[in-house]
Amino acid sequence: NGIGLLHVFNVHLGTAFLERRQQARKLINAAILNNQELAGARIMLGDFNEWTRGLTTRLLASHLTSADIRTHLPRSKTYPGVLPFLHLDHIYFDDALTLERMTLHRSRTALVASDHLPLVADFQIKK
């Protein structure tokens, strides 16, 4: 269709600091995010198990743009779904994309499906 490829990486990083740090470093290495053979736009999203701007956030933000939920919604907390008080879920994207809209999906089905509230984002691929 002429739009090109879109690569989506859905991740669930570990709860331990050292484990997350190792996982983040693997994500940005030449085999995954910085793979020159992987043509097309990239989105990395999921449960990063990091509620502060820690090493994982800084590493990913140095390679991708963070879809900052706070600029789109009054509430940014996604976990636990019933009464969220932590912001563990994030979306990062590369400069081939423009974030158009972002929502936090709240429904009975969402609460049954996961203990996290899902983030929903609409992107436009730049030409």
PDB file of C-alpha atoms in Angstrom:
ATOM      1  CA  ASN A   1       0.000   0.000   0.000  1.00  0.00           C
ATOM      2  CA  GLY A   2       3.029   2.307  -0.135  1.00  0.00           C
ATOM      3  CA  ILE A   3       2.937   3.194   3.559  1.00  0.00           C
ATOM      4  CA  GLY A   4       5.834   0.988   4.574  1.00  0.00           C
ATOM      5  CA  LEU A   5       6.488  -1.333   7.452  1.00  0.00           C
ATOM      6  CA  LEU A   6       5.588  -0.820  11.088  1.00  0.00           C
ATOM      7  CA  HIS A   7       7.401  -2.853  13.741  1.00  0.00           C
ATOM      8  CA  VAL A   8       5.644  -3.167  17.100  1.00  0.00           C
ATOM      9  CA  PHE A   9       7.570  -4.479  20.105  1.00  0.00           C
ATOM     10  CA  ASN A  10       5.309  -5.402  23.028  1.00  0.00           C
ATOM     11  CA  VAL A  11       7.369  -5.858  26.185  1.00  0.00           C
ATOM     12  CA  HIS A  12       6.919  -6.800  29.819  1.00  0.00           C
ATOM     13  CA  LEU A  13      10.109  -5.959  31.678  1.00  0.00           C
ATOM     14  CA  GLY A  14      11.148  -7.500  34.974  1.00  0.00           C
ATOM     15  CA  THR A  15      10.316  -6.104  38.383  1.00  0.00           C
ATOM     16  CA  ALA A  16      13.918  -6.091  39.665  1.00  0.00           C
ATOM     17  CA  PHE A  17      16.038  -2.999  38.894  1.00  0.00           C
ATOM     18  CA  LEU A  18      19.093  -4.917  37.642  1.00  0.00           C
ATOM     19  CA  GLU A  19      16.938  -7.183  35.484  1.00  0.00           C
ATOM     20  CA  ARG A  20      15.175  -4.174  33.870  1.00  0.00           C
ATOM     21  CA  ARG A  21      18.496  -2.455  33.238  1.00  0.00           C
ATOM     22  CA  GLN A  22      19.855  -5.540  31.453  1.00  0.00           C
ATOM     23  CA  GLN A  23      16.646  -5.953  29.445  1.00  0.00           C
ATOM     24  CA  ALA A  24      16.627  -2.276  28.387  1.00  0.00           C
ATOM     25  CA  ARG A  25      20.212  -2.507  27.177  1.00  0.00           C
ATOM     26  CA  LYS A  26      19.333  -5.580  25.121  1.00  0.00           C
ATOM     27  CA  LEU A  27      16.348  -3.781  23.590  1.00  0.00           C
ATOM     28  CA  ILE A  28      18.437  -0.907  22.245  1.00  0.00           C
ATOM     29  CA  ASN A  29      21.278  -3.028  20.884  1.00  0.00           C
ATOM     30  CA  ALA A  30      21.964  -3.707  17.212  1.00  0.00           C
ATOM     31  CA  ALA A  31      19.844  -6.877  17.166  1.00  0.00           C
ATOM     32  CA  ILE A  32      16.571  -5.151  18.088  1.00  0.00           C
ATOM     33  CA  LEU A  33      15.878  -1.386  18.035  1.00  0.00           C
ATOM     34  CA  ASN A  34      19.105  -0.366  16.338  1.00  0.00           C
ATOM     35  CA  ASN A  35      19.038  -3.175  13.789  1.00  0.00           C
ATOM     36  CA  GLN A  36      19.948  -1.517  10.471  1.00  0.00           C
ATOM     37  CA  GLU A  37      18.275  -4.342   8.526  1.00  0.00           C
ATOM     38  CA  LEU A  38      14.928  -3.645  10.201  1.00  0.00           C
ATOM     39  CA  ALA A  39      13.426  -1.068   7.841  1.00  0.00           C
ATOM     40  CA  GLY A  40      10.319   0.850   8.836  1.00  0.00           C
ATOM     41  CA  ALA A  41       8.784   2.709  11.743  1.00  0.00           C
ATOM     42  CA  ARG A  42       9.098   1.303  15.269  1.00  0.00           C
ATOM     43  CA  ILE A  43       6.879   1.339  18.341  1.00  0.00           C
ATOM     44  CA  MET A  44       7.844  -0.173  21.688  1.00  0.00           C
ATOM     45  CA  LEU A  45       5.101  -0.475  24.258  1.00  0.00           C
ATOM     46  CA  GLY A  46       4.040  -2.422  27.296  1.00  0.00           C
ATOM     47  CA  ASP A  47       4.629  -2.846  31.007  1.00  0.00           C
ATOM     48  CA  PHE A  48       8.050  -1.399  31.767  1.00  0.00           C
ATOM     49  CA  ASN A  49       7.663  -1.884  35.545  1.00  0.00           C
ATOM     50  CA  GLU A  50       9.223   1.515  36.080  1.00  0.00           C
ATOM     51  CA  TRP A  51       7.205   4.268  37.716  1.00  0.00           C
ATOM     52  CA  THR A  52      10.000   6.833  37.946  1.00  0.00           C
ATOM     53  CA  ARG A  53      12.362   8.155  35.282  1.00  0.00           C
ATOM     54  CA  GLY A  54      14.886   5.401  35.845  1.00  0.00           C
ATOM     55  CA  LEU A  55      17.565   3.893  33.644  1.00  0.00           C
ATOM     56  CA  THR A  56      15.107   2.071  31.388  1.00  0.00           C
ATOM     57  CA  THR A  57      13.200   5.277  30.680  1.00  0.00           C
ATOM     58  CA  ARG A  58      16.386   7.227  30.029  1.00  0.00           C
ATOM     59  CA  LEU A  59      17.829   4.552  27.717  1.00  0.00           C
ATOM     60  CA  LEU A  60      14.679   4.230  25.637  1.00  0.00           C
ATOM     61  CA  ALA A  61      14.096   7.999  25.557  1.00  0.00           C
ATOM     62  CA  SER A  62      17.585   8.442  24.102  1.00  0.00           C
ATOM     63  CA  HIS A  63      16.513   6.359  21.067  1.00  0.00           C
ATOM     64  CA  LEU A  64      12.744   6.872  20.850  1.00  0.00           C
ATOM     65  CA  THR A  65      10.113   9.472  21.735  1.00  0.00           C
ATOM     66  CA  SER A  66       8.002   8.814  24.795  1.00  0.00           C
ATOM     67  CA  ALA A  67       4.255   9.099  24.281  1.00  0.00           C
ATOM     68  CA  ASP A  68       3.700  11.155  27.410  1.00  0.00           C
ATOM     69  CA  ILE A  69       0.250  10.203  28.637  1.00  0.00           C
ATOM     70  CA  ARG A  70       0.089  13.298  30.855  1.00  0.00           C
ATOM     71  CA  THR A  71      -0.089  15.596  27.834  1.00  0.00           C
ATOM     72  CA  HIS A  72      -3.134  13.714  26.524  1.00  0.00           C
ATOM     73  CA  LEU A  73      -5.039  12.709  29.646  1.00  0.00           C
ATOM     74  CA  PRO A  74      -5.719  14.048  33.128  1.00  0.00           C
ATOM     75  CA  ARG A  75      -4.782  10.675  34.641  1.00  0.00           C
ATOM     76  CA  SER A  76      -1.580   8.808  33.863  1.00  0.00           C
ATOM     77  CA  LYS A  77      -1.789   5.830  36.205  1.00  0.00           C
ATOM     78  CA  THR A  78      -2.356   2.402  34.641  1.00  0.00           C
ATOM     79  CA  TYR A  79      -1.784  -0.095  37.467  1.00  0.00           C
ATOM     80  CA  PRO A  80      -3.580  -1.746  39.163  1.00  0.00           C
ATOM     81  CA  GLY A  81      -6.542  -1.454  36.831  1.00  0.00           C
ATOM     82  CA  VAL A  82      -9.246  -1.321  39.497  1.00  0.00           C
ATOM     83  CA  LEU A  83      -7.743   1.664  41.350  1.00  0.00           C
ATOM     84  CA  PRO A  84      -4.577   2.685  39.515  1.00  0.00           C
ATOM     85  CA  PHE A  85      -1.851   4.497  41.430  1.00  0.00           C
ATOM     86  CA  LEU A  86       1.281   3.602  39.392  1.00  0.00           C
ATOM     87  CA  HIS A  87       2.317   4.572  35.858  1.00  0.00           C
ATOM     88  CA  LEU A  88       4.037   1.372  34.662  1.00  0.00           C
ATOM     89  CA  ASP A  89       2.832   1.220  31.077  1.00  0.00           C
ATOM     90  CA  HIS A  90       4.474   3.296  28.380  1.00  0.00           C
ATOM     91  CA  ILE A  91       4.615   3.758  24.623  1.00  0.00           C
ATOM     92  CA  TYR A  92       7.796   4.810  22.794  1.00  0.00           C
ATOM     93  CA  PHE A  93       7.984   5.527  19.062  1.00  0.00           C
ATOM     94  CA  ASP A  94      10.526   6.646  16.496  1.00  0.00           C
ATOM     95  CA  ASP A  95      10.609   9.822  14.424  1.00  0.00           C
ATOM     96  CA  ALA A  96       8.907   8.169  11.436  1.00  0.00           C
ATOM     97  CA  LEU A  97       5.636   8.471  13.377  1.00  0.00           C
ATOM     98  CA  THR A  98       3.467  11.260  14.732  1.00  0.00           C
ATOM     99  CA  LEU A  99       1.305  10.591  17.784  1.00  0.00           C
ATOM    100  CA  GLU A 100      -2.219  11.761  16.937  1.00  0.00           C
ATOM    101  CA  ARG A 101      -4.212  10.684  19.985  1.00  0.00           C
ATOM    102  CA  MET A 102      -3.828   8.687  23.178  1.00  0.00           C
ATOM    103  CA  THR A 103      -6.462   7.298  25.530  1.00  0.00           C
ATOM    104  CA  LEU A 104      -6.669   5.122  28.596  1.00  0.00           C
ATOM    105  CA  HIS A 105      -9.239   2.377  28.043  1.00  0.00           C
ATOM    106  CA  ARG A 106     -11.485   1.720  31.028  1.00  0.00           C
ATOM    107  CA  SER A 107     -14.062  -1.049  30.787  1.00  0.00           C
ATOM    108  CA  ARG A 108     -15.159  -4.194  32.577  1.00  0.00           C
ATOM    109  CA  THR A 109     -13.590  -6.256  29.786  1.00  0.00           C
ATOM    110  CA  ALA A 110     -10.265  -4.449  30.207  1.00  0.00           C
ATOM    111  CA  LEU A 111     -10.276  -5.228  33.939  1.00  0.00           C
ATOM    112  CA  VAL A 112     -10.967  -8.912  33.244  1.00  0.00           C
ATOM    113  CA  ALA A 113      -8.272  -9.113  30.556  1.00  0.00           C
ATOM    114  CA  SER A 114      -5.448  -7.578  32.607  1.00  0.00           C
ATOM    115  CA  ASP A 115      -4.498  -6.052  35.928  1.00  0.00           C
ATOM    116  CA  HIS A 116      -3.321  -2.996  33.925  1.00  0.00           C
ATOM    117  CA  LEU A 117      -5.454  -0.436  32.112  1.00  0.00           C
ATOM    118  CA  PRO A 118      -4.584  -0.492  28.399  1.00  0.00           C
ATOM    119  CA  LEU A 119      -3.145   2.541  26.662  1.00  0.00           C
ATOM    120  CA  VAL A 120      -4.528   3.149  23.184  1.00  0.00           C
ATOM    121  CA  ALA A 121      -2.629   5.350  20.736  1.00  0.00           C
ATOM    122  CA  ASP A 122      -3.283   6.490  17.183  1.00  0.00           C
ATOM    123  CA  PHE A 123      -0.221   7.225  15.053  1.00  0.00           C
ATOM    124  CA  GLN A 124       0.302   8.732  11.640  1.00  0.00           C
ATOM    125  CA  ILE A 125       3.203   7.452   9.553  1.00  0.00           C
ATOM    126  CA  LYS A 126       5.150  10.407   8.157  1.00  0.00           C
ATOM    127  CA  LYS A 127       5.708  10.464   4.416  1.00  0.00           C
TER     128      LYS A 127
END
